[in-house]
mmCIF file with all atom_site columns, C-alpha atoms in Angstrom:
data_model
loop_
_atom_site.group_PDB
_atom_site.id
_atom_site.type_symbol
_atom_site.label_atom_id
_atom_site.label_alt_id
_atom_site.label_comp_id
_atom_site.label_asym_id
_atom_site.label_entity_id
_atom_site.label_seq_id
_atom_site.pdbx_PDB_ins_code
_atom_site.Cartn_x
_atom_site.Cartn_y
_atom_site.Cartn_z
_atom_site.occupancy
_atom_site.B_iso_or_equiv
_atom_site.pdbx_formal_charge
_atom_site.auth_seq_id
_atom_site.auth_comp_id
_atom_site.auth_asym_id
_atom_site.auth_atom_id
_atom_site.pdbx_PDB_model_num
ATOM 1   C CA . UNK A 1 1   ? 89.447  95.233  79.881  1.00 0.00 ? 630 UNK A CA 1
ATOM 2   C CA . UNK A 1 2   ? 87.366  92.233  80.430  1.00 0.00 ? 631 UNK A CA 1
ATOM 3   C CA . UNK A 1 3   ? 84.191  92.273  82.577  1.00 0.00 ? 632 UNK A CA 1
ATOM 4   C CA . UNK A 1 4   ? 85.788  90.575  85.554  1.00 0.00 ? 633 UNK A CA 1
ATOM 5   C CA . UNK A 1 5   ? 88.815  92.862  85.535  1.00 0.00 ? 634 UNK A CA 1
ATOM 6   C CA . UNK A 1 6   ? 86.641  95.956  85.106  1.00 0.00 ? 635 UNK A CA 1
ATOM 7   C CA . UNK A 1 7   ? 84.472  94.823  88.216  1.00 0.00 ? 636 UNK A CA 1
ATOM 8   C CA . UNK A 1 8   ? 87.536  94.346  90.305  1.00 0.00 ? 637 UNK A CA 1
ATOM 9   C CA . UNK A 1 9   ? 88.907  97.698  89.313  1.00 0.00 ? 638 UNK A CA 1
ATOM 10  C CA . UNK A 1 10  ? 85.569  99.429  90.094  1.00 0.00 ? 639 UNK A CA 1
ATOM 11  C CA . UNK A 1 11  ? 85.637  98.367  93.706  1.00 0.00 ? 640 UNK A CA 1
ATOM 12  C CA . UNK A 1 12  ? 89.032  100.068 94.021  1.00 0.00 ? 641 UNK A CA 1
ATOM 13  C CA . UNK A 1 13  ? 87.574  103.029 92.239  1.00 0.00 ? 642 UNK A CA 1
ATOM 14  C CA . UNK A 1 14  ? 84.694  103.082 94.719  1.00 0.00 ? 643 UNK A CA 1
ATOM 15  C CA . UNK A 1 15  ? 87.222  102.804 97.678  1.00 0.00 ? 644 UNK A CA 1
ATOM 16  C CA . UNK A 1 16  ? 89.284  105.694 96.458  1.00 0.00 ? 645 UNK A CA 1
ATOM 17  C CA . UNK A 1 17  ? 86.039  107.655 95.602  1.00 0.00 ? 646 UNK A CA 1
ATOM 18  C CA . UNK A 1 18  ? 84.840  107.255 99.345  1.00 0.00 ? 647 UNK A CA 1
ATOM 19  C CA . UNK A 1 19  ? 87.938  109.086 100.591 1.00 0.00 ? 648 UNK A CA 1
ATOM 20  C CA . UNK A 1 20  ? 88.060  112.934 101.161 1.00 0.00 ? 649 UNK A CA 1
ATOM 21  C CA . UNK A 1 21  ? 88.758  114.920 98.042  1.00 0.00 ? 650 UNK A CA 1
ATOM 22  C CA . UNK A 1 22  ? 92.297  115.954 99.464  1.00 0.00 ? 651 UNK A CA 1
ATOM 23  C CA . UNK A 1 23  ? 93.415  112.489 99.663  1.00 0.00 ? 652 UNK A CA 1
ATOM 24  C CA . UNK A 1 24  ? 92.122  111.052 96.252  1.00 0.00 ? 653 UNK A CA 1
ATOM 25  C CA . UNK A 1 25  ? 95.114  112.315 94.149  1.00 0.00 ? 654 UNK A CA 1
ATOM 26  C CA . UNK A 1 26  ? 97.500  110.684 96.560  1.00 0.00 ? 655 UNK A CA 1
ATOM 27  C CA . UNK A 1 27  ? 95.675  107.321 96.265  1.00 0.00 ? 656 UNK A CA 1
ATOM 28  C CA . UNK A 1 28  ? 95.426  107.608 92.441  1.00 0.00 ? 657 UNK A CA 1
ATOM 29  C CA . UNK A 1 29  ? 99.137  108.270 92.134  1.00 0.00 ? 658 UNK A CA 1
ATOM 30  C CA . UNK A 1 30  ? 99.899  105.269 94.542  1.00 0.00 ? 659 UNK A CA 1
ATOM 31  C CA . UNK A 1 31  ? 97.512  102.987 92.521  1.00 0.00 ? 660 UNK A CA 1
ATOM 32  C CA . UNK A 1 32  ? 99.170  104.075 89.235  1.00 0.00 ? 661 UNK A CA 1
ATOM 33  C CA . UNK A 1 33  ? 102.553 103.411 90.550  1.00 0.00 ? 662 UNK A CA 1
ATOM 34  C CA . UNK A 1 34  ? 101.739 99.978  91.574  1.00 0.00 ? 663 UNK A CA 1
ATOM 35  C CA . UNK A 1 35  ? 99.937  99.182  88.276  1.00 0.00 ? 664 UNK A CA 1
ATOM 36  C CA . UNK A 1 36  ? 102.976 100.464 86.258  1.00 0.00 ? 665 UNK A CA 1
ATOM 37  C CA . UNK A 1 37  ? 105.314 98.278  88.300  1.00 0.00 ? 666 UNK A CA 1
ATOM 38  C CA . UNK A 1 38  ? 103.109 95.235  88.148  1.00 0.00 ? 667 UNK A CA 1
ATOM 39  C CA . UNK A 1 39  ? 101.836 95.024  84.570  1.00 0.00 ? 668 UNK A CA 1
ATOM 40  C CA . UNK A 1 40  ? 99.049  92.457  84.253  1.00 0.00 ? 669 UNK A CA 1
ATOM 41  C CA . UNK A 1 41  ? 98.399  92.681  88.094  1.00 0.00 ? 670 UNK A CA 1
ATOM 42  C CA . UNK A 1 42  ? 94.671  92.149  89.319  1.00 0.00 ? 671 UNK A CA 1
ATOM 43  C CA . UNK A 1 43  ? 93.184  94.601  91.564  1.00 0.00 ? 672 UNK A CA 1
ATOM 44  C CA . UNK A 1 44  ? 90.444  93.929  94.111  1.00 0.00 ? 673 UNK A CA 1
ATOM 45  C CA . UNK A 1 45  ? 89.399  94.311  97.752  1.00 0.00 ? 674 UNK A CA 1
ATOM 46  C CA . UNK A 1 46  ? 90.451  92.000  100.526 1.00 0.00 ? 675 UNK A CA 1
ATOM 47  C CA . UNK A 1 47  ? 89.994  92.713  104.200 1.00 0.00 ? 676 UNK A CA 1
ATOM 48  C CA . UNK A 1 48  ? 88.057  95.782  103.002 1.00 0.00 ? 677 UNK A CA 1
ATOM 49  C CA . UNK A 1 49  ? 91.208  97.489  101.430 1.00 0.00 ? 678 UNK A CA 1
ATOM 50  C CA . UNK A 1 50  ? 92.578  97.358  97.868  1.00 0.00 ? 679 UNK A CA 1
ATOM 51  C CA . UNK A 1 51  ? 94.741  94.331  97.021  1.00 0.00 ? 680 UNK A CA 1
ATOM 52  C CA . UNK A 1 52  ? 97.100  93.661  94.047  1.00 0.00 ? 681 UNK A CA 1
ATOM 53  C CA . UNK A 1 53  ? 97.546  90.213  92.837  1.00 0.00 ? 682 UNK A CA 1
ATOM 54  C CA . UNK A 1 54  ? 99.993  88.738  90.349  1.00 0.00 ? 683 UNK A CA 1
ATOM 55  C CA . UNK A 1 55  ? 99.288  85.129  88.919  1.00 0.00 ? 684 UNK A CA 1
ATOM 56  C CA . UNK A 1 56  ? 96.471  84.844  91.456  1.00 0.00 ? 685 UNK A CA 1
ATOM 57  C CA . UNK A 1 57  ? 98.958  85.469  94.317  1.00 0.00 ? 686 UNK A CA 1
ATOM 58  C CA . UNK A 1 58  ? 98.598  88.453  96.842  1.00 0.00 ? 687 UNK A CA 1
ATOM 59  C CA . UNK A 1 59  ? 101.472 90.840  96.332  1.00 0.00 ? 688 UNK A CA 1
ATOM 60  C CA . UNK A 1 60  ? 100.504 93.953  98.235  1.00 0.00 ? 689 UNK A CA 1
ATOM 61  C CA . UNK A 1 61  ? 97.707  96.012  99.838  1.00 0.00 ? 690 UNK A CA 1
ATOM 62  C CA . UNK A 1 62  ? 97.184  99.699  100.327 1.00 0.00 ? 691 UNK A CA 1
ATOM 63  C CA . UNK A 1 63  ? 94.791  101.381 102.832 1.00 0.00 ? 692 UNK A CA 1
ATOM 64  C CA . UNK A 1 64  ? 93.823  105.000 103.271 1.00 0.00 ? 693 UNK A CA 1
ATOM 65  C CA . UNK A 1 65  ? 93.428  106.648 106.783 1.00 0.00 ? 694 UNK A CA 1
ATOM 66  C CA . UNK A 1 66  ? 92.571  110.039 108.092 1.00 0.00 ? 695 UNK A CA 1
ATOM 67  C CA . UNK A 1 67  ? 96.027  111.266 108.299 1.00 0.00 ? 696 UNK A CA 1
ATOM 68  C CA . UNK A 1 68  ? 98.068  108.934 106.204 1.00 0.00 ? 697 UNK A CA 1
ATOM 69  C CA . UNK A 1 69  ? 97.990  105.936 103.683 1.00 0.00 ? 698 UNK A CA 1
ATOM 70  C CA . UNK A 1 70  ? 99.878  102.763 104.053 1.00 0.00 ? 699 UNK A CA 1
ATOM 71  C CA . UNK A 1 71  ? 101.163 99.937  101.981 1.00 0.00 ? 700 UNK A CA 1
ATOM 72  C CA . UNK A 1 72  ? 101.557 96.284  103.220 1.00 0.00 ? 701 UNK A CA 1
ATOM 73  C CA . UNK A 1 73  ? 103.261 93.891  103.862 1.00 0.00 ? 702 UNK A CA 1
ATOM 74  C CA . UNK A 1 74  ? 106.664 95.247  104.371 1.00 0.00 ? 703 UNK A CA 1
ATOM 75  C CA . UNK A 1 75  ? 108.329 92.022  104.931 1.00 0.00 ? 704 UNK A CA 1
ATOM 76  C CA . UNK A 1 76  ? 112.079 91.776  106.235 1.00 0.00 ? 705 UNK A CA 1
ATOM 77  C CA . UNK A 1 77  ? 113.090 90.898  102.702 1.00 0.00 ? 706 UNK A CA 1
ATOM 78  C CA . UNK A 1 78  ? 111.292 93.866  101.220 1.00 0.00 ? 707 UNK A CA 1
ATOM 79  C CA . UNK A 1 79  ? 112.671 96.306  103.708 1.00 0.00 ? 708 UNK A CA 1
ATOM 80  C CA . UNK A 1 80  ? 116.195 94.925  103.084 1.00 0.00 ? 709 UNK A CA 1
ATOM 81  C CA . UNK A 1 81  ? 115.623 95.444  99.309  1.00 0.00 ? 710 UNK A CA 1
ATOM 82  C CA . UNK A 1 82  ? 114.469 99.003  99.825  1.00 0.00 ? 711 UNK A CA 1
ATOM 83  C CA . UNK A 1 83  ? 117.351 99.915  102.233 1.00 0.00 ? 712 UNK A CA 1
ATOM 84  C CA . UNK A 1 84  ? 117.514 103.283 103.844 1.00 0.00 ? 713 UNK A CA 1
ATOM 85  C CA . UNK A 1 85  ? 114.901 104.754 101.522 1.00 0.00 ? 714 UNK A CA 1
ATOM 86  C CA . UNK A 1 86  ? 112.089 102.964 103.503 1.00 0.00 ? 715 UNK A CA 1
ATOM 87  C CA . UNK A 1 87  ? 113.446 104.176 106.863 1.00 0.00 ? 716 UNK A CA 1
ATOM 88  C CA . UNK A 1 88  ? 111.389 107.380 107.086 1.00 0.00 ? 717 UNK A CA 1
ATOM 89  C CA . UNK A 1 89  ? 108.179 105.528 106.301 1.00 0.00 ? 718 UNK A CA 1
ATOM 90  C CA . UNK A 1 90  ? 108.411 102.429 108.687 1.00 0.00 ? 719 UNK A CA 1
ATOM 91  C CA . UNK A 1 91  ? 105.590 102.052 111.077 1.00 0.00 ? 720 UNK A CA 1
ATOM 92  C CA . UNK A 1 92  ? 105.138 98.863  112.900 1.00 0.00 ? 721 UNK A CA 1
ATOM 93  C CA . UNK A 1 93  ? 106.323 95.452  112.019 1.00 0.00 ? 722 UNK A CA 1
ATOM 94  C CA . UNK A 1 94  ? 105.137 95.254  108.325 1.00 0.00 ? 723 UNK A CA 1
ATOM 95  C CA . UNK A 1 95  ? 103.901 98.690  107.343 1.00 0.00 ? 724 UNK A CA 1
ATOM 96  C CA . UNK A 1 96  ? 105.125 101.614 105.222 1.00 0.00 ? 725 UNK A CA 1
ATOM 97  C CA . UNK A 1 97  ? 103.084 104.777 106.200 1.00 0.00 ? 726 UNK A CA 1
ATOM 98  C CA . UNK A 1 98  ? 103.087 107.857 104.105 1.00 0.00 ? 727 UNK A CA 1
ATOM 99  C CA . UNK A 1 99  ? 101.623 111.375 104.736 1.00 0.00 ? 728 UNK A CA 1
ATOM 100 C CA . UNK A 1 100 ? 99.157  113.263 102.454 1.00 0.00 ? 729 UNK A CA 1
ATOM 101 C CA . UNK A 1 101 ? 101.176 116.276 103.242 1.00 0.00 ? 730 UNK A CA 1
ATOM 102 C CA . UNK A 1 102 ? 104.122 115.140 101.069 1.00 0.00 ? 731 UNK A CA 1
ATOM 103 C CA . UNK A 1 103 ? 104.455 113.813 97.391  1.00 0.00 ? 732 UNK A CA 1
ATOM 104 C CA . UNK A 1 104 ? 103.705 110.380 96.715  1.00 0.00 ? 733 UNK A CA 1
ATOM 105 C CA . UNK A 1 105 ? 107.259 108.444 96.738  1.00 0.00 ? 734 UNK A CA 1
ATOM 106 C CA . UNK A 1 106 ? 106.526 106.861 93.217  1.00 0.00 ? 735 UNK A CA 1
ATOM 107 C CA . UNK A 1 107 ? 109.736 105.402 92.790  1.00 0.00 ? 736 UNK A CA 1
ATOM 108 C CA . UNK A 1 108 ? 109.862 103.777 96.327  1.00 0.00 ? 737 UNK A CA 1
ATOM 109 C CA . UNK A 1 109 ? 106.291 102.413 95.719  1.00 0.00 ? 738 UNK A CA 1
ATOM 110 C CA . UNK A 1 110 ? 107.227 100.902 92.480  1.00 0.00 ? 739 UNK A CA 1
ATOM 111 C CA . UNK A 1 111 ? 110.309 99.204  94.004  1.00 0.00 ? 740 UNK A CA 1
ATOM 112 C CA . UNK A 1 112 ? 108.198 97.850  96.802  1.00 0.00 ? 741 UNK A CA 1
ATOM 113 C CA . UNK A 1 113 ? 105.678 96.468  94.371  1.00 0.00 ? 742 UNK A CA 1
ATOM 114 C CA . UNK A 1 114 ? 108.311 94.740  92.230  1.00 0.00 ? 743 UNK A CA 1
ATOM 115 C CA . UNK A 1 115 ? 110.268 93.369  95.395  1.00 0.00 ? 744 UNK A CA 1
ATOM 116 C CA . UNK A 1 116 ? 106.649 91.904  96.708  1.00 0.00 ? 745 UNK A CA 1
ATOM 117 C CA . UNK A 1 117 ? 105.954 90.376  93.366  1.00 0.00 ? 746 UNK A CA 1
ATOM 118 C CA . UNK A 1 118 ? 109.392 88.693  93.254  1.00 0.00 ? 747 UNK A CA 1
ATOM 119 C CA . UNK A 1 119 ? 108.852 87.401  96.824  1.00 0.00 ? 748 UNK A CA 1
ATOM 120 C CA . UNK A 1 120 ? 105.347 86.113  95.907  1.00 0.00 ? 749 UNK A CA 1
ATOM 121 C CA . UNK A 1 121 ? 106.631 84.299  92.732  1.00 0.00 ? 750 UNK A CA 1
ATOM 122 C CA . UNK A 1 122 ? 109.529 82.701  94.839  1.00 0.00 ? 751 UNK A CA 1
ATOM 123 C CA . UNK A 1 123 ? 107.036 81.598  97.465  1.00 0.00 ? 752 UNK A CA 1
ATOM 124 C CA . UNK A 1 124 ? 104.853 80.115  94.837  1.00 0.00 ? 753 UNK A CA 1
ATOM 125 C CA . UNK A 1 125 ? 107.623 78.059  93.370  1.00 0.00 ? 754 UNK A CA 1
ATOM 126 C CA . UNK A 1 126 ? 108.568 76.716  96.732  1.00 0.00 ? 755 UNK A CA 1
ATOM 127 C CA . UNK A 1 127 ? 104.944 75.706  97.179  1.00 0.00 ? 756 UNK A CA 1
ATOM 128 C CA . UNK A 1 128 ? 104.698 73.825  93.964  1.00 0.00 ? 757 UNK A CA 1
ATOM 129 C CA . UNK A 1 129 ? 103.786 70.224  94.766  1.00 0.00 ? 758 UNK A CA 1
ATOM 130 C CA . UNK A 1 130 ? 106.186 67.475  93.839  1.00 0.00 ? 759 UNK A CA 1
ATOM 131 C CA . UNK A 1 131 ? 105.154 64.730  91.668  1.00 0.00 ? 760 UNK A CA 1
ATOM 132 C CA . UNK A 1 132 ? 103.640 61.677  93.638  1.00 0.00 ? 761 UNK A CA 1
ATOM 133 C CA . UNK A 1 133 ? 105.982 58.967  94.503  1.00 0.00 ? 762 UNK A CA 1
ATOM 134 C CA . UNK A 1 134 ? 105.735 56.054  92.054  1.00 0.00 ? 763 UNK A CA 1
ATOM 135 C CA . UNK A 1 135 ? 107.063 53.415  94.439  1.00 0.00 ? 764 UNK A CA 1
ATOM 136 C CA . UNK A 1 136 ? 104.785 50.287  94.440  1.00 0.00 ? 765 UNK A CA 1
ATOM 137 C CA . UNK A 1 137 ? 103.092 51.131  91.316  1.00 0.00 ? 766 UNK A CA 1
ATOM 138 C CA . UNK A 1 138 ? 103.022 48.714  88.303  1.00 0.00 ? 767 UNK A CA 1
#
């Protein structure tokens, strides 16, 4: 792992380490599921919570709270792709919320991550600037 990647991962390590012992295993499983679904993704902190990026584009965040942990953003397309499997976890407009009392839904998290990565790539392709117009140039 290069120094930059190691530094970014260490801030996520510190974020998880700052949580209560009873929550850390859930957060580590969540993180592992995301990393397995997004090979080559980079980790860091943004808005004070862990973020995963693919090709420099934000794919998803996760955050830990006292009674639950959440992943973001659950866009309309992401929710459609997840189908009814996401229904028990929906919270608010763009959040999936999970209880520490239940096992981490690893498959759902991995699918969420892959869907978000595909969306980020599609958005990046749409945002690619077109070549400048050549009219009037000799």
